[in-house]
CSV table of C-alpha atoms in Angstrom, one decimal:
chain,number,residue,atom,x,y,z
A,1,MET,CA,79.5,-50.8,-72.4
A,2,GLN,CA,75.7,-50.1,-71.0
A,3,GLN,CA,76.2,-53.7,-69.8
A,4,GLN,CA,79.9,-53.1,-68.5
A,5,ILE,CA,78.7,-50.1,-66.1
A,6,ASN,CA,75.9,-52.4,-64.4
A,7,ARG,CA,78.6,-55.2,-63.4
A,8,GLN,CA,81.1,-52.8,-62.8
A,9,PHE,CA,78.5,-51.2,-60.4
A,10,ALA,CA,78.0,-54.7,-59.1
A,11,GLY,CA,81.0,-55.9,-58.5
A,12,PHE,CA,81.9,-51.9,-56.6
A,13,LYS,CA,79.2,-53.3,-54.4
A,14,VAL,CA,80.5,-56.5,-53.6
A,15,GLY,CA,84.1,-55.0,-53.4
A,16,LEU,CA,83.2,-52.6,-50.7
A,17,ASN,CA,81.5,-55.4,-48.4
A,18,ARG,CA,84.3,-57.5,-49.3
A,19,GLN,CA,86.4,-54.8,-47.9
A,20,GLY,CA,84.5,-54.3,-44.5
A,21,ARG,CA,83.0,-51.4,-45.5
A,22,ARG,CA,79.6,-51.9,-44.4
A,23,PRO,CA,77.5,-49.6,-42.6
A,24,ASN,CA,76.8,-50.1,-39.2
A,25,GLY,CA,78.2,-53.5,-39.9
A,26,ASN,CA,74.6,-54.4,-41.9
A,27,ALA,CA,75.7,-55.5,-45.5
A,28,SER,CA,72.2,-55.2,-46.7
A,29,VAL,CA,71.9,-51.8,-46.4
A,30,TRP,CA,74.4,-51.7,-49.3
A,31,GLN,CA,71.6,-53.4,-51.3
A,32,ARG,CA,69.4,-50.6,-51.0
A,33,ILE,CA,71.6,-48.4,-53.4
A,34,LYS,CA,70.2,-48.5,-56.9
A,35,LEU,CA,71.5,-47.5,-60.3
A,36,LEU,CA,68.7,-45.1,-61.7
A,37,TYR,CA,70.4,-44.3,-64.9
A,38,SER,CA,73.3,-44.7,-67.3
A,39,ASN,CA,74.1,-43.6,-70.3
A,40,VAL,CA,77.3,-43.6,-72.3
A,41,ARG,CA,78.1,-41.1,-75.6
A,42,VAL,CA,81.4,-42.0,-77.6
A,43,VAL,CA,82.0,-40.1,-80.2
A,44,ASP,CA,85.7,-39.3,-82.3
A,45,ASN,CA,87.4,-41.9,-79.3
A,46,GLN,CA,85.7,-39.8,-76.5
A,47,ALA,CA,83.2,-40.9,-74.1
A,48,ARG,CA,81.0,-39.2,-71.9
A,49,ILE,CA,79.4,-41.6,-68.8
A,50,ASP,CA,76.4,-40.2,-67.0
A,51,ILE,CA,75.1,-42.6,-63.9
A,52,VAL,CA,72.7,-41.8,-61.5
A,53,LEU,CA,72.6,-43.1,-57.8
A,54,ASN,CA,69.9,-43.8,-55.3
A,55,VAL,CA,72.0,-43.7,-51.8
A,56,PRO,CA,70.4,-43.9,-48.4
A,57,GLU,CA,71.5,-40.5,-46.9
A,58,THR,CA,73.4,-42.1,-44.4
A,59,LEU,CA,75.8,-43.6,-46.8
A,60,VAL,CA,76.9,-41.0,-49.4
A,61,VAL,CA,80.1,-39.9,-48.1
A,62,GLU,CA,81.1,-43.4,-47.4
A,63,LEU,CA,80.1,-44.7,-51.3
A,64,GLY,CA,82.8,-42.7,-52.0
A,65,PRO,CA,81.9,-41.3,-55.6
A,66,LYS,CA,85.2,-40.2,-56.4
A,67,GLU,CA,86.9,-43.7,-56.4
A,68,VAL,CA,83.8,-45.2,-58.5
A,69,GLN,CA,84.6,-42.0,-61.3
A,70,LYS,CA,88.6,-43.1,-61.2
A,71,THR,CA,88.1,-46.6,-61.7
A,72,MET,CA,85.8,-46.3,-64.2
A,73,THR,CA,87.7,-43.7,-66.4
A,74,GLU,CA,90.7,-46.5,-65.8
A,75,GLN,CA,88.8,-49.6,-66.7
A,76,ALA,CA,87.1,-47.2,-70.4
A,77,LYS,CA,91.4,-46.0,-71.4
A,78,ASN,CA,92.5,-49.5,-70.9
A,79,ASP,CA,89.5,-52.1,-71.8
A,80,TYR,CA,87.9,-50.2,-74.9
A,81,GLY,CA,91.8,-47.8,-75.8
A,82,ILE,CA,89.3,-44.8,-75.2
A,83,LYS,CA,91.4,-41.6,-75.2
A,84,GLU,CA,89.5,-39.3,-73.2
A,85,VAL,CA,87.0,-39.7,-70.3
A,86,GLU,CA,84.4,-37.9,-68.7
A,87,VAL,CA,82.0,-39.6,-65.8
A,88,ASN,CA,79.4,-37.8,-64.4
A,89,ILE,CA,77.7,-39.2,-61.0
A,90,ARG,CA,74.7,-37.7,-59.9
A,91,VAL,CA,73.8,-39.1,-56.0
A,92,ILE,CA,70.0,-39.0,-55.2
A,93,PRO,CA,70.1,-39.1,-51.1
A,94,THR,CA,67.0,-41.2,-49.8
A,95,GLN,CA,65.9,-41.4,-46.6
A,96,ILE,CA,64.9,-44.8,-45.1
A,97,LEU,CA,62.0,-44.4,-42.4
A,98,GLY,CA,60.4,-46.7,-40.3
A,99,TYR,CA,56.4,-46.7,-39.8
A,100,ASN,CA,54.5,-49.3,-36.9
A,101,PRO,CA,51.5,-49.1,-38.1
A,102,ASN,CA,50.9,-50.3,-33.9
A,103,ALA,CA,52.9,-47.2,-32.2
A,104,SER,CA,49.9,-44.7,-30.8
A,105,GLY,CA,52.2,-41.8,-32.0
A,106,ILE,CA,52.3,-40.7,-28.0
A,107,PRO,CA,55.0,-40.7,-26.2
A,108,ALA,CA,54.9,-43.1,-22.7
A,109,SER,CA,54.6,-41.4,-19.5
């Protein structure tokens, strides 16, 4: 199931690009979303899926974690016959800053 999560997450990002849900029209920004951790526990036909994503802070709202959660829950129930599914998604927002070593840091007057 771990590999399934990784495939589903990759497919989710591709799907967003196909739908045109790209930040500022830039598909490369979606490549900065990383799946840092995933864990799946199944006991007595009950599954718990924990996921941690690293996402640029400008994309946190646009990512739609509820959408991911719903899709994963439905897939676990339909594809694997799991009776109860709990999906926990944690998002670690990051800032992407540019650095120019040639800039003086002093505004031009």
